[in-house]
Amino acid sequence: MADTVQSDRKTNGFHKTTNGQHVEELKIAIIGQSNFAAEVLELLLERDHMVVGVFTIADKGNREDILATTARQHRIPVFKFAAWRRKGVPIPEVLEQYRSVGANLNVLPFCSQFIPMEVIDGASFGSICYHPSILPAHRGASAISWTLIEGDERAGFSIFWADDGLDTGPILLQKQCPVFGDDTLDTLYKRFLYPEGVTAMGEAVDLIAAGTAPKIPQIEFGASYDPALFREENQYINLNQPAVRIFNFIRGLDSVPGALATVEMDDGTETPVRLYGASLSARRSMTNAKLIRFKGAVGPAFVTREGIFITGTDGVLVRVKRLKRGNRVIPAGQWFEQANSSTKPLELTEKEQEQDTLLRSIWKSILKVEIETETDFFACGAGSMDVVRLVEEVKDTLEVPISNETLFMAPMYGEFLQEVIIRLRAGSAGDRSANIEYLGKHVMLTANRRKICVPTQLFINGQFVDAEGAKTLPIVNPTNEQVICDVASASKADVDDAVQAADEAFRGVWTSVSARERGQLMYKLADLMEQHKEELATIESIDSGAVYTLALKTHVGMSIDAWRYYAGWTDKIEGTTIPVNPARPNHVLTFTKKEPIGVCALITPWNYPLMMLSWKMAACIAAGNTVVIKPAQVCPLTALKFAELTIRAGFPPGVINVLTGTGSLAGQALADHPLVRKLGFTGSTPIGKRIMTSCAESNIKKCSMELGGKSPLVIFADCDLEKAVRLGMSSVFFNKGENCIAAGRLFVEDRIHDEFVRKVIKGIKTMKIGDPLDRATAHGPQNHRAHLEKLQEYCAIGLKEGASLMYGGKRVPNLEGLFFEPTVFTNVEDHMYIAREESFGPIMVISKFHASDFEALVARANNTEYGLASGVFTKDIQKALLFAEKVEAGTVFVNTYNKTDVAAPFGGFKQSGFGKDLGKHSLNDLMMKCELMCGFFSSFAGKEALNEYLKTKCVTVEY
């Protein structure tokens, strides 16, 4: 249709305008470069304008400008000139080639070359040029930058009739936009000057074609011609001026080429740096800051974790987030670490040399130049799409976790190669003993027919580091009571470092990771845990005494399940829309958003070291938070191995931090820290009460508690007795009794009581007790000596109060290590200590009941301050459901026990705590009970744990 209309208008090289006059048809020459010029070309062609030639810059190596590529796709003649003039005189062959296309209108959408006046005036309709300022202000080549440097409240662009290169020709069209406080050269260009500029160039040509294009002479009022900022001498910032002027200069050169400053080093040398990411800071004082000296600065400058702070002459601080030293961009807050580090080139193995060749070929295919160690990706003219292509090709070809940030921080080929090789070494399979330099201090465990390297330092901001003062604590193998190694013991200052790193990551790098990318990282981590599951299970056995087969299936298996389950939730966290009454005649939209809380602290127990970490942390990370975790003091090694795997998975520094140490110091410091917004704790009720007090007094931080338990298990005579015996034993002896939902008291109907006890004792005698790494072992050592001694004291109290000890009750004789016999008490009365208090060990406490009084039975089951779990065995569904309804426990098992799943919420009532692990958020957050009715129907797949790590924001919009 458009072609037909244009054909109807054409008459012997002329076309009719709206007033009926015959005007010569436009034959356009586009002179310029870049994506901007290419889009103008596309737009003019869409509007049926005739483009007879494209003139652009010469190729850089084998890489041509995008304008040339676009023109060739449309079969438009392309001319590439390194220059149009030589010594101020037009080059004859260049003029000849220009005149050969017969253009009568020159369009200069983005032109960096000086065009001779013979060309400018050689077209009968003249030449129009795009200029990124509101002329006559900021004439010259650096107009956008000077708009910001001078603090203009409005920016804009002009399309003017080109003159002798001084930007003084008549105005054809102008458009304006406000300058916002957070605008930079980049944001201003992308938000307005680029998209609106392309459209305006099309409008300008339309006006010329219609014969209605104005020529408005420029006035001299407000005119300025500013220095060109492509000259390095003009890029140096004057630090002896008010903060707002310093801020404006830096953002005016962000991100190209960057404001230049000179750092005076301690050794007397001077180091030039470029500054990026400036903001005016509300801070007026500095704590925990190091001084940095800038040449020419009158006021002091400081380095903190948040960046570099420069003091203006008015005392106000300017924060700088990033700086470039040489060819490397680094976080400004890492100046001293980066400045003092000396990275020597890696020696490549034969396989890594092959990877080097592959990497060079990818760079060459994109940049079209020969790749040397010093080749700078961006200096070769690469753009944003080239960054995406490079990163994706490298990830696919070499299977290495990198991001755009990797390239930004290492734009030179040699540096980029080094970053890739380090990541490949970190993620290589098999025996990694040769590639563990990045782990720092570590212990090499030799067990289970394998060698396992485990870090022993704190994990803060993506690095393994010593604790303050190199303080350590010993880790003991409960199987033989020998010291495995010493691990770092975090101080209050170490806790602060970790929390600060997590807070910075939450407000910085983690926000740039989309929900779906977050899920991909979690899937990658789960895959790595799967690959290393034998190592993790072995560590769990050595460190905590877990039976290896159980550790493999439950400790590690459910940990992997948790990470995979929550990885699938990351991009499904949604709010709701809410109908509300508007103030008529207006309309109102009200909706809620689910947002991450911020820095979350996790304190986990010693019975399931890796699983408790995963249950809590996977939900926390899926929700978009960052984490500082303090694993149990006595068995932290799987947490440290896990930290290593997060590096291999590609988690950004600061997102996950691991602090080994004592609860009284490191744990308390986390509870007290004002930047921690949520604390998840699993442990004893007395410690939970202290932590809740600290959470309230520090900053009223949100907390969830999974505390003690004394879970009742009721066994009716009409049950499947063999199953009840087997699962009743598991309910107590599973994981050596170190199980938060262990059945703390069994109520057995009197008709089957004696037979039940006899079968249990017979079953105990068949259990193999010994080395947890032995595949035949069913019962391993208790976790640590203090716990073993507590179990001995617990049994002594039971005997003293009159309970009958039917089996066990003592340490296993003739066996080194912390082994305690599976124990059975009967004739236990409700008032006794062992009927009321949790043993957290392999001690079965049995009481009789008569089936005639169901209400009394339920009352006995509920006669405890705990309410974590419960169970019932019966073939009578009415009794089962009635028990599930009346029992005061967060989880109810029917004809089964210990059957948990990552999709089902887990948590207790009363002094067993509040909040949930596992699952997502319940459809009804007020529903306080999730009854897991295993055995009769599928579980109510409650979805609550994500809610523990999210906050709900309500937004109301009137329109």
CSV table of N, CA and C in Angstrom, one decimal, residues 442-497:
chain,number,residue,atom,x,y,z
A,442,HIS,N,42.7,-25.6,54.7
A,442,HIS,CA,41.8,-26.7,54.6
A,442,HIS,C,42.3,-27.9,55.3
A,443,VAL,N,41.5,-28.9,55.4
A,443,VAL,CA,41.9,-30.2,56.0
A,443,VAL,C,41.6,-31.2,54.9
A,444,MET,N,42.5,-32.2,54.7
A,444,MET,CA,42.3,-33.3,53.8
A,444,MET,C,41.8,-34.5,54.6
A,445,LEU,N,40.6,-34.9,54.4
A,445,LEU,CA,40.0,-36.1,55.1
A,445,LEU,C,40.3,-37.3,54.2
A,446,THR,N,40.8,-38.3,54.9
A,446,THR,CA,41.0,-39.6,54.2
A,446,THR,C,40.0,-40.6,54.8
A,447,ALA,N,38.9,-40.9,54.2
A,447,ALA,CA,37.9,-41.8,54.8
A,447,ALA,C,37.0,-42.3,53.7
A,448,ASN,N,36.4,-43.5,53.9
A,448,ASN,CA,35.4,-44.0,53.0
A,448,ASN,C,36.0,-44.2,51.6
A,449,ARG,N,37.2,-44.6,51.5
A,449,ARG,CA,37.9,-44.9,50.3
A,449,ARG,C,38.0,-43.6,49.4
A,450,ARG,N,38.2,-42.5,50.0
A,450,ARG,CA,38.3,-41.2,49.2
A,450,ARG,C,39.0,-40.2,50.0
A,451,LYS,N,39.6,-39.2,49.3
A,451,LYS,CA,40.2,-38.0,49.9
A,451,LYS,C,39.3,-36.8,49.7
A,452,ILE,N,39.0,-36.1,50.8
A,452,ILE,CA,38.0,-35.0,50.7
A,452,ILE,C,38.7,-33.8,51.3
A,453,CYS,N,38.7,-32.7,50.5
A,453,CYS,CA,39.2,-31.5,50.9
A,453,CYS,C,38.1,-30.6,51.5
A,454,VAL,N,38.3,-30.1,52.7
A,454,VAL,CA,37.3,-29.3,53.4
A,454,VAL,C,37.9,-28.0,53.9
A,455,PRO,N,37.4,-26.9,53.5
A,455,PRO,CA,37.9,-25.6,54.1
A,455,PRO,C,37.7,-25.5,55.6
A,456,THR,N,38.5,-24.7,56.2
A,456,THR,CA,38.4,-24.6,57.7
A,456,THR,C,38.4,-23.2,58.2
A,457,GLN,N,38.2,-22.2,57.2
A,457,GLN,CA,38.1,-20.8,57.6
A,457,GLN,C,36.7,-20.3,57.5
A,458,LEU,N,36.5,-19.1,57.9
A,458,LEU,CA,35.2,-18.4,57.8
A,458,LEU,C,35.0,-18.2,56.3
A,459,PHE,N,33.7,-18.2,55.9
A,459,PHE,CA,33.4,-17.9,54.5
A,459,PHE,C,32.6,-16.6,54.4
A,460,ILE,N,33.3,-15.5,54.1
A,460,ILE,CA,32.7,-14.1,54.1
A,460,ILE,C,33.0,-13.5,52.7
A,461,ASN,N,31.9,-13.0,52.1
A,461,ASN,CA,31.9,-12.2,50.9
A,461,ASN,C,32.6,-13.0,49.8
A,462,GLY,N,32.4,-14.3,49.7
A,462,GLY,CA,32.9,-15.1,48.7
A,462,GLY,C,34.3,-15.6,48.8
A,463,GLN,N,34.9,-15.4,50.0
A,463,GLN,CA,36.3,-15.8,50.3
A,463,GLN,C,36.4,-16.5,51.6
A,464,PHE,N,37.3,-17.4,51.7
A,464,PHE,CA,37.6,-18.1,53.0
A,464,PHE,C,38.7,-17.3,53.7
A,465,VAL,N,38.4,-16.9,54.9
A,465,VAL,CA,39.3,-16.0,55.6
A,465,VAL,C,39.5,-16.4,57.1
A,466,ASP,N,40.6,-16.1,57.7
A,466,ASP,CA,40.8,-16.4,59.1
A,466,ASP,C,39.8,-15.6,60.0
A,467,ALA,N,39.5,-16.1,61.1
A,467,ALA,CA,38.8,-15.3,62.1
A,467,ALA,C,39.7,-14.2,62.7
A,468,GLU,N,39.1,-13.2,63.3
A,468,GLU,CA,39.9,-12.2,64.0
A,468,GLU,C,40.9,-12.8,64.9
A,469,GLY,N,42.1,-12.4,64.8
A,469,GLY,CA,43.2,-13.0,65.7
A,469,GLY,C,43.5,-14.4,65.4
A,470,ALA,N,43.1,-14.9,64.3
A,470,ALA,CA,43.3,-16.3,63.9
A,470,ALA,C,42.8,-17.3,64.9
A,471,LYS,N,41.7,-16.9,65.6
A,471,LYS,CA,41.2,-17.8,66.7
A,471,LYS,C,40.5,-19.0,66.1
A,472,THR,N,40.7,-20.2,66.7
A,472,THR,CA,40.1,-21.4,66.2
A,472,THR,C,39.5,-22.2,67.3
A,473,LEU,N,38.7,-23.3,67.0
A,473,LEU,CA,38.2,-24.2,67.9
A,473,LEU,C,38.3,-25.6,67.3
A,474,PRO,N,38.5,-26.6,68.2
A,474,PRO,CA,38.7,-28.0,67.7
A,474,PRO,C,37.4,-28.7,67.3
A,475,ILE,N,37.5,-29.5,66.3
A,475,ILE,CA,36.3,-30.3,65.9
A,475,ILE,C,36.7,-31.8,66.1
A,476,VAL,N,35.8,-32.5,66.8
A,476,VAL,CA,36.1,-33.9,67.3
A,476,VAL,C,35.3,-34.9,66.6
A,477,ASN,N,35.9,-36.0,66.2
A,477,ASN,CA,35.2,-37.1,65.6
A,477,ASN,C,34.5,-37.9,66.7
A,478,PRO,N,33.2,-38.0,66.7
A,478,PRO,CA,32.5,-38.7,67.8
A,478,PRO,C,32.8,-40.2,67.8
A,479,THR,N,33.2,-40.8,66.7
A,479,THR,CA,33.4,-42.2,66.6
A,479,THR,C,34.6,-42.6,67.4
A,480,ASN,N,35.7,-41.8,67.4
A,480,ASN,CA,36.9,-42.1,68.2
A,480,ASN,C,37.4,-41.0,69.1
A,481,GLU,N,36.7,-39.9,69.2
A,481,GLU,CA,37.0,-38.8,70.0
A,481,GLU,C,38.4,-38.2,69.7
A,482,GLN,N,38.8,-38.3,68.5
A,482,GLN,CA,40.0,-37.7,68.0
A,482,GLN,C,39.7,-36.4,67.3
A,483,VAL,N,40.6,-35.4,67.4
A,483,VAL,CA,40.4,-34.1,66.8
A,483,VAL,C,40.6,-34.2,65.3
A,484,ILE,N,39.6,-33.8,64.5
A,484,ILE,CA,39.6,-33.9,63.1
A,484,ILE,C,40.5,-32.7,62.5
A,485,CYS,N,40.2,-31.5,63.1
A,485,CYS,CA,40.9,-30.3,62.6
A,485,CYS,C,40.5,-29.2,63.5
A,486,ASP,N,41.1,-28.0,63.3
A,486,ASP,CA,40.7,-26.8,64.0
A,486,ASP,C,40.0,-25.9,62.9
A,487,VAL,N,38.9,-25.3,63.3
A,487,VAL,CA,38.2,-24.4,62.4
A,487,VAL,C,38.2,-23.0,63.0
A,488,ALA,N,38.0,-22.0,62.1
A,488,ALA,CA,38.0,-20.6,62.6
A,488,ALA,C,36.8,-20.4,63.6
A,489,SER,N,37.0,-19.6,64.6
A,489,SER,CA,36.0,-19.2,65.5
A,489,SER,C,35.7,-17.7,65.4
A,490,ALA,N,34.5,-17.4,64.9
A,490,ALA,CA,34.2,-16.0,64.6
A,490,ALA,C,34.1,-15.2,65.8
A,491,SER,N,34.5,-13.9,65.7
A,491,SER,CA,34.4,-12.9,66.7
A,491,SER,C,33.2,-12.0,66.3
A,492,LYS,N,32.9,-11.1,67.2
A,492,LYS,CA,31.8,-10.1,66.9
A,492,LYS,C,32.1,-9.3,65.7
A,493,ALA,N,33.4,-8.9,65.5
A,493,ALA,CA,33.9,-8.2,64.3
A,493,ALA,C,33.7,-9.0,63.1
A,494,ASP,N,34.0,-10.3,63.1
A,494,ASP,CA,33.8,-11.2,62.0
A,494,ASP,C,32.3,-11.2,61.6
A,495,VAL,N,31.5,-11.3,62.6
A,495,VAL,CA,30.0,-11.3,62.3
A,495,VAL,C,29.6,-10.0,61.6
A,496,ASP,N,30.1,-8.9,62.1
A,496,ASP,CA,29.8,-7.7,61.5
A,496,ASP,C,30.3,-7.6,60.0
A,497,ASP,N,31.5,-8.1,59.8
A,497,ASP,CA,32.0,-8.2,58.4
A,497,ASP,C,31.0,-9.0,57.5
